[in-house]
Amino acid sequence: MSGTLLALLTLTVGGSALPDAQASPQQPSLRLENDIWTVVVEPASLAVTATTRTGQSLTLSNGQAALGEVAGLRQEKTSATWELPSQRVRVSMRLWGSDVSVDFHGTSEGSVAWPVLELGPPVTALIWPFAEGRFVPLDDPVWRAFLTDQDWNTLEGLGMPFWGLHGAEGSLTYIVTNRYYNRIEFENAGEHLRMRLEHTFPAARSERTHGIVIRWSETASPVEPARQFRQWLIAGGDFVSMRDKLKTVPKAERLLGAPHVYLWGDTLLSRHDLPKEKWQPFCQMLVRQGAAEAPSVGKRIRALMSPEQWKQVEETATLDWPYDQIKTEVANALSALLERPEFYNEATWRDVTLPEDARRLLQADRDKLSMRDMRRINSLALHAAFPEMFLPVNQWGDGVSTKMLQMLQEAGLERVRLCVAGWEGIEKRPEVAQSADEMGYLFGTYDSFHSIHDPKLAGTDASWTTAQFDRELFEKGPIVTKDGKKRSGFKGRGYLLSPQAARPWVERRVRANMHNVPYSYYFVDCDAYGQVFDDYSPVHPCTQAQDAAARVDRLRWIGKTFGAVVGSEGGSSYAAPAVHVTEGVLTPVIGWGDPDMKDRDSQYYLGGYYPPDGPRVFVQPVPLKEEYVHLHYDPRFRLPLYEIVFHDSIVSTHHWSAGSLKFSNVRETVALTEILYQCPPLYHLNLDEWRKQRESMLKHYAFWSPIHRAVGFKPMTDFAWLSRDRLVQKTVFEGGVEVIANFSGDDYEAKDFGVPRRSVIVRGLTGGPRGPYRPDDSKTP
């Protein structure tokens, strides 16, 4: 290779960058050698150059000025240490096989910026583990703007603390050994792109270390840096395979071949629980009974409903074919009545024959009945009063219902990971979770311990259930900043909650939830996202590393204690040993803060969190801005870095705000990517959405699921581009199974196979689908 692989790497440690890596005449350079590297270091300026055993010349770091005198220099053949007293930092460098390890130890609070890379030819692209992974050509203006506009770190910004520099003849991998207290900045420097990592040395209670491991590889594979990071994790004992996780949580095996589904519509009664032709006569019956003088169930319902609700009953009675919205409103009003202890009384139902189950429950002391039994009595009583109108009570509900499960099973979906957005609805009918388990499905709830709100806001729009604990924890549990202020919570509401302070409350809540509903899956929002903090509370002080450890420990506790499959958001690698599922890796949150995505008049409006039985923000398809398509979906810029590292450890999928069917102009690309990477689709379903999406979901399931059952827990061993435009791509899994996707608009022909446009094929899979398969694109413009 002529020149250097890296066109100037500028390092800044409290001083200014030198224009090149020439040794300072005031300070001698030193030479470190082993069988793989020869590295020349200038201790005073931190300039580093290297020559590999094959003769490749690399500039690992440019020097910098004004760092002061060198003290305590010690050198051996493969290592050296020295101090920069004016910078309050000790530096050590060591050659260890193919690694060049550089470590900084702060002697007091402060910061060190290392490295700052000035990227340009012969480096052609940045290998960037953002979300699933990105290939960032240095000459792409959209990507340059995105990199320079974002705040990056090695926690929530980069879920895996490494990056790679890609060139025609090889790649360099930079692994950050301390993921905490890092900030990465990008800056345009003419035709070059400057990258700067600054590490802050925190207070004395934390270890003040910053380290980088640099590895050179002569392979130009774009996923080589991910392979190197995986090897580094394994060598450090920080990798846990799914095979090992199954020993503690055997039900995680059910993730193989399972699409992921959020279920919506958890009221006791839904409009689907009366056949369409029954709605008018049912409401007519209510109106007649409500107007009569004699006691009746209709009269009881009228007395308990608000005047506005009763008007909807009266309007429905006049409509030959009531529209869905008014049926939903009446069903919701009836559901609310079924929650009220006073709904049933003996006088009203004296002429109604109650079923044996209701009579048995009524023999108990009414004041001692559980809410579950009270709802059961009310539901059975309503059905008994109008037996020809309603479906059986055990089938009531919308998405969260046994009839939803039966539809999935009868359609041939043998495995599904199901989740609800909160436990309040499913606790009204825990038999749904039990039925799901008996069908071989996973069924879980969403939970979060991220924020805490004032208890007096409980039940209002200013709070949400997961942020409610008690007054004691609200007063003592928030995370405290260095200046003594409590950190604001999500969306500025309440405070961020210390994972250490929260632990007893976490255990009480999870135990109660597991007692109420037989969950086989438990999703904890935010814990794997990478938002960890120093806490200066005198009651529960902790460092970022301790904060992360506390979050991981509670995730592990849930899985171990209850045998539940555990999911979380984001997939930051510190949480990888404790989770089975990550949401937000395959597709992250997109366009956060973009006003067009919140503007009701914009074509890009995502939709609101209404109606509760199918929030439009999740189920309403909308187009995605081309800028976001470029950054998040364009196959030319995507790399399966996360799958190379964790495919045999974690099942990763989309963020729930960006499900498989959310963005109408990328549906086909999403489906192809799910098959290529062997990551599950994610859907939002109620009964209406199931009827809309059933055919396309089943078509995708029939092709994707058998492949995932074969390779879903196996390592992804390779990825390659097969075409110069990077639109024909291949993944390889342990055992030799190959998946080849053609994202282009033209057919692709190779020597021994072909792939039609916008299609995928599978090679080396015994007894499974081969293709070609083209996803349903009927919804794609």
GROMACS .gro file of N, CA, C and O in nm, residues 168-235:
model
  272
  168ALA      N    1  -0.946   0.000   0.078
  168ALA     CA    2  -0.946  -0.102  -0.027
  168ALA      C    3  -0.861  -0.222   0.009
  168ALA      O    4  -0.884  -0.333  -0.038
  169GLU      N    5  -0.758  -0.201   0.095
  169GLU     CA    6  -0.664  -0.309   0.122
  169GLU      C    7  -0.668  -0.359   0.265
  169GLU      O    8  -0.583  -0.438   0.306
  170GLY      N    9  -0.765  -0.314   0.344
  170GLY     CA   10  -0.773  -0.362   0.481
  170GLY      C   11  -0.857  -0.269   0.566
  170GLY      O   12  -0.922  -0.176   0.516
  171SER      N   13  -0.857  -0.297   0.696
  171SER     CA   14  -0.935  -0.215   0.787
  171SER      C   15  -0.867  -0.207   0.922
  171SER      O   16  -0.792  -0.297   0.962
  172LEU      N   17  -0.893  -0.097   0.990
  172LEU     CA   18  -0.849  -0.079   1.128
  172LEU      C   19  -0.972  -0.081   1.218
  172LEU      O   20  -1.075  -0.020   1.188
  173THR      N   21  -0.961  -0.151   1.328
  173THR     CA   22  -1.068  -0.155   1.427
  173THR      C   23  -1.021  -0.085   1.554
  173THR      O   24  -0.911  -0.110   1.603
  174TYR      N   25  -1.104   0.005   1.604
  174TYR     CA   26  -1.078   0.075   1.729
  174TYR      C   27  -1.180   0.028   1.831
  174TYR      O   28  -1.300   0.049   1.814
  175ILE      N   29  -1.135  -0.038   1.937
  175ILE     CA   30  -1.223  -0.086   2.044
  175ILE      C   31  -1.198   0.000   2.168
  175ILE      O   32  -1.084   0.013   2.214
  176VAL      N   33  -1.304   0.059   2.220
  176VAL     CA   34  -1.294   0.143   2.339
  176VAL      C   35  -1.314   0.053   2.461
  176VAL      O   36  -1.420  -0.007   2.479
  177THR      N   37  -1.213   0.041   2.544
  177THR     CA   38  -1.216  -0.057   2.653
  177THR      C   39  -1.295  -0.010   2.774
  177THR      O   40  -1.338  -0.092   2.855
  178ASN      N   41  -1.315   0.119   2.789
  178ASN     CA   42  -1.401   0.174   2.895
  178ASN      C   43  -1.514   0.249   2.827
  178ASN      O   44  -1.495   0.359   2.776
  179ARG      N   45  -1.633   0.190   2.824
  179ARG     CA   46  -1.744   0.247   2.748
  179ARG      C   47  -1.804   0.371   2.813
  179ARG      O   48  -1.882   0.442   2.751
  180TYR      N   49  -1.766   0.399   2.937
  180TYR     CA   50  -1.828   0.508   3.012
  180TYR      C   51  -1.749   0.638   2.997
  180TYR      O   52  -1.629   0.638   2.973
  181TYR      N   53  -1.821   0.749   3.008
  181TYR     CA   54  -1.763   0.883   3.010
  181TYR      C   55  -1.698   0.922   2.877
  181TYR      O   56  -1.600   0.997   2.875
  182ASN      N   57  -1.751   0.875   2.768
  182ASN     CA   58  -1.695   0.909   2.637
  182ASN      C   59  -1.792   0.994   2.556
  182ASN      O   60  -1.913   0.974   2.561
  183ARG      N   61  -1.736   1.085   2.481
  183ARG     CA   62  -1.814   1.167   2.389
  183ARG      C   63  -1.739   1.172   2.256
  183ARG      O   64  -1.617   1.195   2.254
  184ILE      N   65  -1.812   1.151   2.148
  184ILE     CA   66  -1.751   1.152   2.014
  184ILE      C   67  -1.811   1.268   1.935
  184ILE      O   68  -1.932   1.284   1.929
  185GLU      N   69  -1.723   1.346   1.874
  185GLU     CA   70  -1.766   1.459   1.793
  185GLU      C   71  -1.709   1.446   1.653
  185GLU      O   72  -1.596   1.399   1.634
  186PHE      N   73  -1.788   1.488   1.555
  186PHE     CA   74  -1.743   1.494   1.417
  186PHE      C   75  -1.743   1.639   1.370
  186PHE      O   76  -1.828   1.719   1.409
  187GLU      N   77  -1.646   1.667   1.282
  187GLU     CA   78  -1.633   1.803   1.229
  187GLU      C   79  -1.581   1.795   1.086
  187GLU      O   80  -1.490   1.717   1.056
  188ASN      N   81  -1.644   1.870   0.998
  188ASN     CA   82  -1.595   1.876   0.861
  188ASN      C   83  -1.463   1.954   0.858
  188ASN      O   84  -1.453   2.063   0.915
  189ALA      N   85  -1.364   1.896   0.791
  189ALA     CA   86  -1.234   1.959   0.778
  189ALA      C   87  -1.196   1.959   0.631
  189ALA      O   88  -1.114   1.880   0.585
  190GLY      N   89  -1.261   2.046   0.556
  190GLY     CA   90  -1.242   2.046   0.412
  190GLY      C   91  -1.298   1.919   0.352
  190GLY      O   92  -1.412   1.881   0.379
  191GLU      N   93  -1.218   1.850   0.273
  191GLU     CA   94  -1.263   1.725   0.215
  191GLU      C   95  -1.258   1.611   0.316
  191GLU      O   96  -1.317   1.505   0.292
  192HIS      N   97  -1.191   1.634   0.426
  192HIS     CA   98  -1.179   1.530   0.527
  192HIS      C   99  -1.287   1.545   0.632
  192HIS      O  100  -1.353   1.648   0.644
  193LEU      N  101  -1.304   1.438   0.712
  193LEU     CA  102  -1.397   1.438   0.824
  193LEU      C  103  -1.317   1.409   0.950
  193LEU      O  104  -1.251   1.306   0.961
  194ARG      N  105  -1.322   1.501   1.043
  194ARG     CA  106  -1.246   1.486   1.166
  194ARG      C  107  -1.334   1.424   1.275
  194ARG      O  108  -1.448   1.467   1.296
  195MET      N  109  -1.280   1.326   1.341
  195MET     CA  110  -1.351   1.255   1.447
  195MET      C  111  -1.270   1.264   1.575
  195MET      O  112  -1.151   1.234   1.577
  196ARG      N  113  -1.337   1.300   1.682
  196ARG     CA  114  -1.267   1.324   1.809
  196ARG      C  115  -1.340   1.254   1.922
  196ARG      O  116  -1.460   1.277   1.944
  197LEU      N  117  -1.270   1.167   1.994
  197LEU     CA  118  -1.326   1.103   2.112
  197LEU      C  119  -1.265   1.167   2.235
  197LEU      O  120  -1.142   1.168   2.252
  198GLU      N  121  -1.350   1.220   2.321
  198GLU     CA  122  -1.305   1.280   2.446
  198GLU      C  123  -1.355   1.196   2.563
  198GLU      O  124  -1.475   1.168   2.574
  199HIS      N  125  -1.263   1.155   2.646
  199HIS     CA  126  -1.297   1.079   2.765
  199HIS      C  127  -1.277   1.167   2.888
  199HIS      O  128  -1.174   1.232   2.904
  200THR      N  129  -1.379   1.170   2.974
  200THR     CA  130  -1.373   1.248   3.097
  200THR      C  131  -1.331   1.158   3.212
  200THR      O  132  -1.390   1.052   3.233
  201PHE      N  133  -1.230   1.200   3.286
  201PHE     CA  134  -1.192   1.130   3.407
  201PHE      C  135  -1.279   1.184   3.520
  201PHE      O  136  -1.272   1.302   3.555
  202PRO      N  137  -1.363   1.099   3.579
  202PRO     CA  138  -1.459   1.147   3.678
  202PRO      C  139  -1.396   1.162   3.815
  202PRO      O  140  -1.274   1.155   3.832
  203ALA      N  141  -1.483   1.180   3.913
  203ALA     CA  142  -1.436   1.201   4.050
  203ALA      C  143  -1.364   1.078   4.102
  203ALA      O  144  -1.365   0.971   4.041
  204ALA      N  145  -1.304   1.093   4.220
  204ALA     CA  146  -1.215   0.990   4.273
  204ALA      C  147  -1.285   0.857   4.295
  204ALA      O  148  -1.220   0.752   4.298
  205ARG      N  149  -1.418   0.857   4.310
  205ARG     CA  150  -1.486   0.730   4.336
  205ARG      C  151  -1.491   0.640   4.215
  205ARG      O  152  -1.531   0.525   4.223
  206SER      N  153  -1.454   0.691   4.098
  206SER     CA  154  -1.451   0.610   3.976
  206SER      C  155  -1.308   0.584   3.932
  206SER      O  156  -1.217   0.663   3.959
  207GLU      N  157  -1.290   0.473   3.863
  207GLU     CA  158  -1.160   0.443   3.807
  207GLU      C  159  -1.134   0.536   3.690
  207GLU      O  160  -1.215   0.546   3.599
  208ARG      N  161  -1.021   0.604   3.692
  208ARG     CA  162  -0.991   0.702   3.587
  208ARG      C  163  -0.905   0.636   3.480
  208ARG      O  164  -0.783   0.651   3.480
  209THR      N  165  -0.969   0.563   3.392
  209THR     CA  166  -0.895   0.498   3.284
  209THR      C  167  -0.966   0.520   3.152
  209THR      O  168  -1.089   0.526   3.145
  210HIS      N  169  -0.888   0.531   3.050
  210HIS     CA  170  -0.939   0.539   2.913
  210HIS      C  171  -0.845   0.456   2.826
  210HIS      O  172  -0.723   0.473   2.832
  211GLY      N  173  -0.904   0.365   2.752
  211GLY     CA  174  -0.819   0.279   2.671
  211GLY      C  175  -0.876   0.253   2.534
  211GLY      O  176  -0.997   0.253   2.512
  212ILE      N  177  -0.785   0.231   2.439
  212ILE     CA  178  -0.821   0.196   2.302
  212ILE      C  179  -0.735   0.076   2.260
  212ILE      O  180  -0.614   0.075   2.281
  213VAL      N  181  -0.801  -0.024   2.205
  213VAL     CA  182  -0.730  -0.136   2.142
  213VAL      C  183  -0.746  -0.120   1.992
  213VAL      O  184  -0.858  -0.107   1.940
  214ILE      N  185  -0.633  -0.118   1.921
  214ILE     CA  186  -0.634  -0.099   1.776
  214ILE      C  187  -0.589  -0.229   1.709
  214ILE      O  188  -0.485  -0.285   1.746
  215ARG      N  189  -0.667  -0.273   1.611
  215ARG     CA  190  -0.634  -0.397   1.540
  215ARG      C  191  -0.636  -0.372   1.390
  215ARG      O  192  -0.732  -0.315   1.337
  216TRP      N  193  -0.533  -0.417   1.324
  216TRP     CA  194  -0.524  -0.409   1.179
  216TRP      C  195  -0.562  -0.543   1.119
  216TRP      O  196  -0.523  -0.649   1.166
  217SER      N  197  -0.642  -0.538   1.015
  217SER     CA  198  -0.678  -0.660   0.944
  217SER      C  199  -0.658  -0.638   0.795
  217SER      O  200  -0.695  -0.533   0.741
  218GLU      N  201  -0.599  -0.737   0.731
  218GLU     CA  202  -0.574  -0.724   0.588
  218GLU      C  203  -0.697  -0.760   0.504
  218GLU      O  204  -0.693  -0.748   0.382
  219THR      N  205  -0.804  -0.805   0.568
  219THR     CA  206  -0.928  -0.828   0.494
  219THR      C  207  -1.007  -0.698   0.486
  219THR      O  208  -1.014  -0.623   0.583
  220ALA      N  209  -1.064  -0.674   0.370
  220ALA     CA  210  -1.141  -0.552   0.350
  220ALA      C  211  -1.290  -0.575   0.375
  220ALA      O  212  -1.372  -0.493   0.336
  221SER      N  213  -1.326  -0.685   0.439
  221SER     CA  214  -1.467  -0.710   0.470
  221SER      C  215  -1.521  -0.597   0.556
  221SER      O  216  -1.460  -0.559   0.656
  222PRO      N  217  -1.638  -0.545   0.522
  222PRO     CA  218  -1.693  -0.434   0.601
  222PRO      C  219  -1.738  -0.477   0.740
  222PRO      O  220  -1.760  -0.391   0.825
  223VAL      N  221  -1.751  -0.607   0.765
  223VAL     CA  222  -1.792  -0.652   0.898
  223VAL      C  223  -1.674  -0.702   0.981
  223VAL      O  224  -1.692  -0.752   1.092
  224GLU      N  225  -1.553  -0.686   0.931
  224GLU     CA  226  -1.437  -0.731   1.005
  224GLU      C  227  -1.425  -0.663   1.142
  224GLU      O  228  -1.393  -0.731   1.242
  225PRO      N  229  -1.450  -0.532   1.154
  225PRO     CA  230  -1.444  -0.473   1.288
  225PRO      C  231  -1.541  -0.538   1.387
  225PRO      O  232  -1.509  -0.551   1.505
  226ALA      N  233  -1.659  -0.579   1.340
  226ALA     CA  234  -1.754  -0.647   1.429
  226ALA      C  235  -1.700  -0.782   1.471
  226ALA      O  236  -1.716  -0.824   1.587
  227ARG      N  237  -1.636  -0.853   1.379
  227ARG     CA  238  -1.576  -0.981   1.415
  227ARG      C  239  -1.468  -0.962   1.521
  227ARG      O  240  -1.455  -1.041   1.615
  228GLN      N  241  -1.388  -0.858   1.505
  228GLN     CA  242  -1.283  -0.830   1.602
  228GLN      C  243  -1.342  -0.797   1.739
  228GLN      O  244  -1.291  -0.840   1.844
  229PHE      N  245  -1.451  -0.720   1.741
  229PHE     CA  246  -1.514  -0.685   1.868
  229PHE      C  247  -1.572  -0.810   1.935
  229PHE      O  248  -1.562  -0.827   2.056
  230ARG      N  249  -1.633  -0.896   1.856
  230ARG     CA  250  -1.686  -1.022   1.911
  230ARG      C  251  -1.574  -1.104   1.975
  230ARG      O  252  -1.590  -1.155   2.087
  231GLN      N  253  -1.461  -1.116   1.906
  231GLN     CA  254  -1.349  -1.190   1.961
  231GLN      C  255  -1.300  -1.128   2.092
  231GLN      O  256  -1.264  -1.198   2.186
  232TRP      N  257  -1.300  -0.996   2.095
  232TRP     CA  258  -1.256  -0.925   2.216
  232TRP      C  259  -1.351  -0.953   2.332
  232TRP      O  260  -1.309  -0.976   2.445
  233LEU      N  261  -1.484  -0.953   2.306
  233LEU     CA  262  -1.581  -0.984   2.410
  233LEU      C  263  -1.561  -1.126   2.462
  233LEU      O  264  -1.562  -1.151   2.583
  234ILE      N  265  -1.546  -1.221   2.370
  234ILE     CA  266  -1.530  -1.360   2.409
  234ILE      C  267  -1.403  -1.378   2.493
  234ILE      O  268  -1.403  -1.447   2.596
  235ALA      N  269  -1.295  -1.315   2.449
  235ALA     CA  270  -1.168  -1.327   2.523
  235ALA      C  271  -1.179  -1.271   2.664
  235ALA      O  272  -1.114  -1.320   2.757
   0.00000   0.00000   0.00000
